[in-house]
Coordinates of C-alpha atoms and ligand atoms in Angstrom, one line a residue:
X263 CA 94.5 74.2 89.5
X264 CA 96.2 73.7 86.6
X265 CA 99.2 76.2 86.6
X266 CA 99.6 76.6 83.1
X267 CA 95.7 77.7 83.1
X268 CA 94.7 81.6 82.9
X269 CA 93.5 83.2 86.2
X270 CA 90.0 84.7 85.6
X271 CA 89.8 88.6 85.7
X272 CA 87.0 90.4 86.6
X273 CA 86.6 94.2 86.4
X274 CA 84.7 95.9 88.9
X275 CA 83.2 98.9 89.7
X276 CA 85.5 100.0 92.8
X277 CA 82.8 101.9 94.6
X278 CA 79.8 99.9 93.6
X279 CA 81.1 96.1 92.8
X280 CA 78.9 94.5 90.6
X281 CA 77.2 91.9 92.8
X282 CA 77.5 88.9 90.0
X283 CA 81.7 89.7 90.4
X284 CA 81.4 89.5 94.1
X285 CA 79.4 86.3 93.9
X286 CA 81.6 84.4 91.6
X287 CA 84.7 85.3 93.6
X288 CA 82.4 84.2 97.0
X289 CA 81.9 80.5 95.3
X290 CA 85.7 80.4 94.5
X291 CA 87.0 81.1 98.4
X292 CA 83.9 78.8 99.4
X293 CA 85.3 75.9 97.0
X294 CA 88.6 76.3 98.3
X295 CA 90.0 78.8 95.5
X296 CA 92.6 81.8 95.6
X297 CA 90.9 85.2 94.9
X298 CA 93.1 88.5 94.6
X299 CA 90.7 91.7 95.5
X300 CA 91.6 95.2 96.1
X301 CA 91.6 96.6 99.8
X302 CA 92.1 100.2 100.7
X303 CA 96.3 99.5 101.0
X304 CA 97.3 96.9 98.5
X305 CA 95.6 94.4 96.8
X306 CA 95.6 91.1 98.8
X307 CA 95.6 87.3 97.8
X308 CA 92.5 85.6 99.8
X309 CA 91.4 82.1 100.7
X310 CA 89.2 80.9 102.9
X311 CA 90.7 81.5 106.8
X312 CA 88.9 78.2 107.8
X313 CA 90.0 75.9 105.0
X314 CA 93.5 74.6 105.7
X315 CA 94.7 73.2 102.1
X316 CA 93.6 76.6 100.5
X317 CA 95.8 78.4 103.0
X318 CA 98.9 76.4 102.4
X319 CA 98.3 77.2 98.7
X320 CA 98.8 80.9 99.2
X321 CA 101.9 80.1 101.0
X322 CA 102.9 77.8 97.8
X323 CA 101.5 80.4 95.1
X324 CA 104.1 83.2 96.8
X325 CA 106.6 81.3 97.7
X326 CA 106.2 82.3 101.1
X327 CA 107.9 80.5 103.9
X328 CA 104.9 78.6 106.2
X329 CA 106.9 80.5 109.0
X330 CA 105.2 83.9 108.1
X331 CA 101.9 84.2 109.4
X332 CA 98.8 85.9 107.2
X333 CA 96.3 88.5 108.1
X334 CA 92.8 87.8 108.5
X335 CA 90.1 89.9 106.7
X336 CA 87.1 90.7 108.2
X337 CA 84.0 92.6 107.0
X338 CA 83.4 94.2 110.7
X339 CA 84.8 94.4 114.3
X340 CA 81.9 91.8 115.5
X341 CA 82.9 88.9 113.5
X342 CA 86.8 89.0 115.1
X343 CA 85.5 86.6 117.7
X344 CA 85.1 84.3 114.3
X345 CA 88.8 83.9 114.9
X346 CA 90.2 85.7 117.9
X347 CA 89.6 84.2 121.6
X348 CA 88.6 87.5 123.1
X349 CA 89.2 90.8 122.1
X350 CA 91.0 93.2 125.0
X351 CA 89.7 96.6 125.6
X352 CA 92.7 98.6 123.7
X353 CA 92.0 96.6 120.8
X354 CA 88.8 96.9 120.8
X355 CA 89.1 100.7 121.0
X356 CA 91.6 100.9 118.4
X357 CA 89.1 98.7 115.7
X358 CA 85.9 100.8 117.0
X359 CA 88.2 104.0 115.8
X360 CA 90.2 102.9 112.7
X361 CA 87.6 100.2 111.4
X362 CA 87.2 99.7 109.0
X363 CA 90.7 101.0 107.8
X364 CA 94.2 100.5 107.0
X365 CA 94.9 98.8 110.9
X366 CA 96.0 95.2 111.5
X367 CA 95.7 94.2 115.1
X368 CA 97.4 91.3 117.0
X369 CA 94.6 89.3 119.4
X370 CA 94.6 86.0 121.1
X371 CA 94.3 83.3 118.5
X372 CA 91.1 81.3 118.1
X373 CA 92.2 77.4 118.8
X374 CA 89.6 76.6 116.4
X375 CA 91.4 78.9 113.6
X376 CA 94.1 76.7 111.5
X377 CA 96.8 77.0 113.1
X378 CA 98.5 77.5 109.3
X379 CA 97.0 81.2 109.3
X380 CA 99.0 82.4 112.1
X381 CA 102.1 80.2 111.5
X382 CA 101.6 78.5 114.8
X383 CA 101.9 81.3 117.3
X384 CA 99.1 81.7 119.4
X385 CA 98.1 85.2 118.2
X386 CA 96.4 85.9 114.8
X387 CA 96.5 89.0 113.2
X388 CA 93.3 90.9 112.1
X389 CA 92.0 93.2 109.6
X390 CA 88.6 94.8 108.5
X391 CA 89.9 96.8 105.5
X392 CA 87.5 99.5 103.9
X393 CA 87.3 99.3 100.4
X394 CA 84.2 98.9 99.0
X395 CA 84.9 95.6 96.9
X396 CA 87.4 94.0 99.6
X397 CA 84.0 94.9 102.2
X398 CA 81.3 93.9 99.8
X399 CA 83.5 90.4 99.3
X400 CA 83.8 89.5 103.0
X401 CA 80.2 90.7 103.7
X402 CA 78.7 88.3 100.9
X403 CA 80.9 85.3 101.8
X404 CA 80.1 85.4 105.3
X405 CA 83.7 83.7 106.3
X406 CA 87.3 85.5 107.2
X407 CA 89.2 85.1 104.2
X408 CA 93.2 85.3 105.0
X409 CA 95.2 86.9 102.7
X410 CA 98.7 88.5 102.5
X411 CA 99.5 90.8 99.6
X412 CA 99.4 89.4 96.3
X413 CA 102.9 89.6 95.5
X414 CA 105.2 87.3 95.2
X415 CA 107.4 86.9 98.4
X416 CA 109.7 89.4 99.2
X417 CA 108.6 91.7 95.7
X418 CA 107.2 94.8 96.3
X419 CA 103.4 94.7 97.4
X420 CA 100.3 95.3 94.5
X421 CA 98.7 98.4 94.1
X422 CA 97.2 97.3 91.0
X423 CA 95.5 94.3 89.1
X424 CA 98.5 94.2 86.5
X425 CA 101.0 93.5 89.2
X426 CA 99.1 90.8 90.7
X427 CA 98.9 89.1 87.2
X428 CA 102.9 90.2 86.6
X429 CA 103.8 88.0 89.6
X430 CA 101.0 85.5 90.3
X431 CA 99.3 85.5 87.2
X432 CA 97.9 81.8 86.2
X433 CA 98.1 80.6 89.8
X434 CA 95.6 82.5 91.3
X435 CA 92.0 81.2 90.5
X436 CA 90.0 84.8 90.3
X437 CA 91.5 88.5 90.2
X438 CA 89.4 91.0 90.6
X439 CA 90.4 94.4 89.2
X440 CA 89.3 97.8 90.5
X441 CA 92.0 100.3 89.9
X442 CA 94.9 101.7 91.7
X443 CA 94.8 100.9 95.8
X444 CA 94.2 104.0 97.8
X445 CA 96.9 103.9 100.3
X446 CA 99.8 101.9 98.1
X447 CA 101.4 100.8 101.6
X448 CA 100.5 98.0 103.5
X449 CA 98.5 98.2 107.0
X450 CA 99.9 99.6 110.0
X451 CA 100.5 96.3 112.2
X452 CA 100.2 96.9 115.9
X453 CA 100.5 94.5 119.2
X454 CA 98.1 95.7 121.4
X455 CA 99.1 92.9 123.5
X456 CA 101.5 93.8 125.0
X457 CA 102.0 97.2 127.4
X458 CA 102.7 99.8 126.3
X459 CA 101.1 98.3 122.7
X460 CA 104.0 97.8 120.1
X461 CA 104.3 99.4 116.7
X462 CA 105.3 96.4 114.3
X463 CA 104.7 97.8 110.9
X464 CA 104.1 101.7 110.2
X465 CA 101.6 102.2 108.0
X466 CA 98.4 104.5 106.5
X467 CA 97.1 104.8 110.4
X468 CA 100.0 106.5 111.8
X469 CA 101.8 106.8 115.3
X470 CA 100.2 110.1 116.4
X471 CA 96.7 108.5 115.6
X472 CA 97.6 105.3 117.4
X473 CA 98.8 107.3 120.0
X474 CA 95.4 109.7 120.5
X475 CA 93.2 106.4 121.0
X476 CA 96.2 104.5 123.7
X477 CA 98.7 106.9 125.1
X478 CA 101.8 106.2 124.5
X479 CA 103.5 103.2 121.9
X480 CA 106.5 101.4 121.4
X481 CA 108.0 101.1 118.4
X482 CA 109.6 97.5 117.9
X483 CA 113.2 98.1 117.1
X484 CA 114.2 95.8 113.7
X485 CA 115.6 92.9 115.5
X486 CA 112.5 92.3 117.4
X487 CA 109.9 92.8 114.5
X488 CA 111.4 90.0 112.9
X489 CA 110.9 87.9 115.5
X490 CA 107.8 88.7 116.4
X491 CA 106.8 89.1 113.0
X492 CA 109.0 87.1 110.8
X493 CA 107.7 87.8 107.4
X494 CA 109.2 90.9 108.3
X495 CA 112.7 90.4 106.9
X496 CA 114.6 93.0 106.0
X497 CA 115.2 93.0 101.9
X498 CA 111.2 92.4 102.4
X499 CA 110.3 95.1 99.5
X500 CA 113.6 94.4 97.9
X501 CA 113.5 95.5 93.9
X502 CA 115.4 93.6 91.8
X503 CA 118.0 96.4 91.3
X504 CA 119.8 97.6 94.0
X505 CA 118.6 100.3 95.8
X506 CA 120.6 103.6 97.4
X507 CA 118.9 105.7 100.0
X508 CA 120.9 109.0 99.3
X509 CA 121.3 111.6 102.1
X510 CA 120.5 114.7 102.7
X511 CA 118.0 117.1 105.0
X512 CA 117.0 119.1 102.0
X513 CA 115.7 119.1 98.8
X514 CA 119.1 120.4 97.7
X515 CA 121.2 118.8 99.7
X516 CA 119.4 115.7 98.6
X517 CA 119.9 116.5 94.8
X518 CA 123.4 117.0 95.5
X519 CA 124.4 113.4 97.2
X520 CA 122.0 112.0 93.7
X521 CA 124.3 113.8 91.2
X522 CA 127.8 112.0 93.2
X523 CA 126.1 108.9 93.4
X524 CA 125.2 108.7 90.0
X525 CA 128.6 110.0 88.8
X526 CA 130.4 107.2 90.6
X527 CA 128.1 104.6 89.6
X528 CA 128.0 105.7 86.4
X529 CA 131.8 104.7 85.9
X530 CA 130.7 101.2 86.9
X531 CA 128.8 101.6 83.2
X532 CA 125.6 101.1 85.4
X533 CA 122.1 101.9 84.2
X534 CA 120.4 103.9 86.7
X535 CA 117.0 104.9 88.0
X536 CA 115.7 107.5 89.8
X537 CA 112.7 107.8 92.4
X538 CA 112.3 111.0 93.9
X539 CA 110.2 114.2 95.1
X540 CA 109.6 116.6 92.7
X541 CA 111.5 119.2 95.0
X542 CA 114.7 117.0 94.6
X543 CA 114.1 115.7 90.6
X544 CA 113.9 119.3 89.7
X545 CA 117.0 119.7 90.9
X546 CA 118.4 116.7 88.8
X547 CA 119.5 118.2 84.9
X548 CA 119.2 115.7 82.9
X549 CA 121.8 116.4 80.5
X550 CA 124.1 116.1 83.2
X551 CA 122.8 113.8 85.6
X552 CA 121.3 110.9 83.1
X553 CA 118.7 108.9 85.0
X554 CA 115.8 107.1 84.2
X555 CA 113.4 109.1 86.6
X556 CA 109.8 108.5 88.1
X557 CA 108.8 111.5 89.8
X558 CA 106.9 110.6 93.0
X559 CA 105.2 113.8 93.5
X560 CA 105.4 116.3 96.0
X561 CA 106.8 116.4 99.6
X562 CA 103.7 118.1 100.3
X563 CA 101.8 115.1 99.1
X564 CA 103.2 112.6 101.2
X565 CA 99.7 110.1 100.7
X566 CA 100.5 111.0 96.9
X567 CA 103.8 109.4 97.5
X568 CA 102.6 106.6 98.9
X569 CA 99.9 105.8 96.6
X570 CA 102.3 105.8 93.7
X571 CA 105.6 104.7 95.6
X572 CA 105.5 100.7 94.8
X573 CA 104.4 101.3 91.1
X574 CA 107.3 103.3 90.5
X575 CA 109.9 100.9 91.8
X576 CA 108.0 98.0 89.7
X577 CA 108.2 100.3 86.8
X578 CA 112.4 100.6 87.4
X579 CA 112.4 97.6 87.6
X580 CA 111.2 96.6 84.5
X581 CA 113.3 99.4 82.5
X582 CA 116.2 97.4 83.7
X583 CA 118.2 99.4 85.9
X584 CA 120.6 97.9 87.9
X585 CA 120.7 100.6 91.0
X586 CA 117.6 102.8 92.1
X587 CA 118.5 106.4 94.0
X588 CA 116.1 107.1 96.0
X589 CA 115.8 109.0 99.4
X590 CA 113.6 109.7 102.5
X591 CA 110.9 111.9 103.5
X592 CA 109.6 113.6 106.3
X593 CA 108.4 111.1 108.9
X594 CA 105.1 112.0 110.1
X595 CA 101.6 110.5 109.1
X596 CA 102.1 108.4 106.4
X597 CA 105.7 109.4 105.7
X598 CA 106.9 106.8 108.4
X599 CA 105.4 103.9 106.4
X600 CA 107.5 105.3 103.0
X601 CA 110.7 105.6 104.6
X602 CA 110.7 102.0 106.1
X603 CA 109.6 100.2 103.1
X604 CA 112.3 102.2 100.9
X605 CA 115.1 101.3 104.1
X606 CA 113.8 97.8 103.8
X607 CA 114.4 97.8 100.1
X608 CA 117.6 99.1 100.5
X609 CA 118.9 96.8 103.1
X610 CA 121.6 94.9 102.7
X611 CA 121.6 90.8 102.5
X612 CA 123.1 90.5 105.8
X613 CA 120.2 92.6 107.4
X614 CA 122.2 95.9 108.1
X615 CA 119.9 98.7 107.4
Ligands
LIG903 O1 97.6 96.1 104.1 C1 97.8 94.9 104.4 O2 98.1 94.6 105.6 C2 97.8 93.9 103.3 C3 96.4 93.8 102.7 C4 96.3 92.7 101.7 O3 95.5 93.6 103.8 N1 98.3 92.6 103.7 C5 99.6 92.4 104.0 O4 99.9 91.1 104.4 O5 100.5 93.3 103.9 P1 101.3 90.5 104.4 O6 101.1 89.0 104.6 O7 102.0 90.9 103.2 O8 102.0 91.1 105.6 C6 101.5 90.7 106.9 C7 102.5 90.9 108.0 C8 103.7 89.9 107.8 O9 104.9 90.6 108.0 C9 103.5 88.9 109.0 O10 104.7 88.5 109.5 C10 102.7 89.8 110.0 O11 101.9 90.6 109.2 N2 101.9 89.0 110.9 C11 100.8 88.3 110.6 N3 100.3 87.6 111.6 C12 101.1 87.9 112.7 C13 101.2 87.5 114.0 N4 100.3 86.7 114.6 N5 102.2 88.1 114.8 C14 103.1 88.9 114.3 N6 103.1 89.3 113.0 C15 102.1 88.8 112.2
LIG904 MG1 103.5 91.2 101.9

């Protein structure tokens, strides 16, 4: 593909895609083209899991290193022996109770399966994500389609269409447009393989859930998600400004470690943004505290907070700040997922977190 061309965007119906969208974007993975589609976290950048050179191209089209293995989309639990040498019991009871959902699952990779997808490690990672268009796509093309998120490498992921065209746009073949994603994180990612079954990435399927269906989990410290997943570097969902985590177990005590933050960085001259509860940027007087603020929602509304989190640091980004404030939340369901993509973002080159 040329890479000055446009990429083709479709808009579609997210609950009922129209089938003539789904069928062009089926033609486009079948010829060996990149198509961005919506799934229920973020939206994802797909090729065809069987076609070698269209898999190296999302790795080129990201700037991804070929080190970082992608997750395979499927449209149900059946169609993982496509790709996976067997499926063991815990996995299989895990994708008969998420499925389709927001869980990736480590199995035994195929030998057939290029061994680009999985980076060369004899696992590949699977997926049968919910969203009507990302389900209507993989059940019309009949094929596992591989696809990270559609961002480029090490931005943070796409909850919408315009982001994918902000970062990719021109080098993807097809985009197909549906909206805001559901979730707004990526997939919980778990090892099954192992006993007890590891916790790589925390996501919308949380730890208690995981937890109901296998007993107890591990969760991998940081060290060892890296290298057992190694497209899971720390300054992974790095914005371009630099990001604070401020402390503090309340609301208020929160709001009060913002306003000396902001005063100190302030003297630097620095332009700074904001992304917070509404419990802690109530707290924040503008007049006194100046910040450009994006109010995530409420603490109450942790899948709110989620939905809306990556947006808001894209939108930071672009008003030019140089530093975001930003703190935790409570770490159950969902909340687990928020906090370690915000202490990702705020990690520091050398990996400290
Ligand atoms: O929600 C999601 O999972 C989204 C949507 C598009 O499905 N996809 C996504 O893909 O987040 P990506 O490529 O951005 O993140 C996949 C992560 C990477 O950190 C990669 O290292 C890890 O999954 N991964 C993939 N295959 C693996 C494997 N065989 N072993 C360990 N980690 C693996
Ligand atoms: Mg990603």
């Amino acid at each position: 593909m040329n890479p000055n061309s446009q990429s083709s965007l479709i808009t579609v119906d997210p609950f009922h895609p129209e089938p003539a969208a789904i069928q062009r974007a089926v033609e486009c993975l079948i010829r060996g083209g990149l198509v961005a589609f919506p799934t229920e976290t973020v939206y994802g950048l797909g090729a065809h899991a069987f076609d070698p050179s269209a898999v190296r191209r999302v790795f080129e089209v990201k700037g991804r290193p070929p080190a970082d293995p992608l997750i395979v989309h499927l449209a149900s639990i059946a169609d993982t022996q496509t790709v996976a040498a067997h499926i063991p019991p815990a996995a299989e009871a895990l994708g008969l109770r998420f499925w389709p959902g927001p869980l990736t699952l480590l199995l035994p990779r195929r030998s057939s399966l290029p061994p680009e997808v999985s980076a060369g490690l004899d696992t590949v990672a699977v997926r049968v994500p919910s969203h009507p268009v990302a389900q209507a796509l993989l059940q019309a093309a009949g094929l596992p389609v591989a696809a990270p998120s559609a961002n480029l490498f090490g931005h943070a992921s796409p909850t919408l269409a315009r982001h994918v065209i902000d970062d990719l746009g021109g080098r993807v073949d097809l985009i197909l447009d549906a909206g805001p994603t559901e979730w707004g994180v990526e997939s919980t990612i778990l090892d099954p393989l192992q006993s007890p079954p590891v916790l790589l990435r925390p996501g919308g399927i949380s730890i208690a859930e995981l937890e109901s269906v296998l007993g107890p989990i591990r969760i991998a410290a940081p060290a060892e998600r890296i290298s057992a997943s190694p497209g899971r570097q720390p300054r992974h969902y790095a914005p371009n400004a630099r990001l604070i985590l401020c402390p503090g177990e309340t609301p208020a005590d929160i709001a009060e470690s913002v306003r000396s933050t902001a005063r100190r960085e302030r003297k630097e001259n620095r332009r700074i943004g904001l992304l917070a509860a509404s419990e802690v940027a109530s707290r924040i007087e503008p007049s006194e505290t100046p910040v450009i603020l994006r109010d995530l929602g409420s603490i109450g509304d942790l899948r709110g907070i989620s939905r809306r989190l990556f947006a808001c640091l894209r939108e930071l980004e672009a008003e030019g700040v140089d530093i975001i404030l930003a703190h935790r939340l409570p770490g159950e369901g969902v909340g687990a997922a928020v906090n370690d993509r915000l202490t990702r973002a705020a990690a520091e080159e050398d990996g400290s977190v």
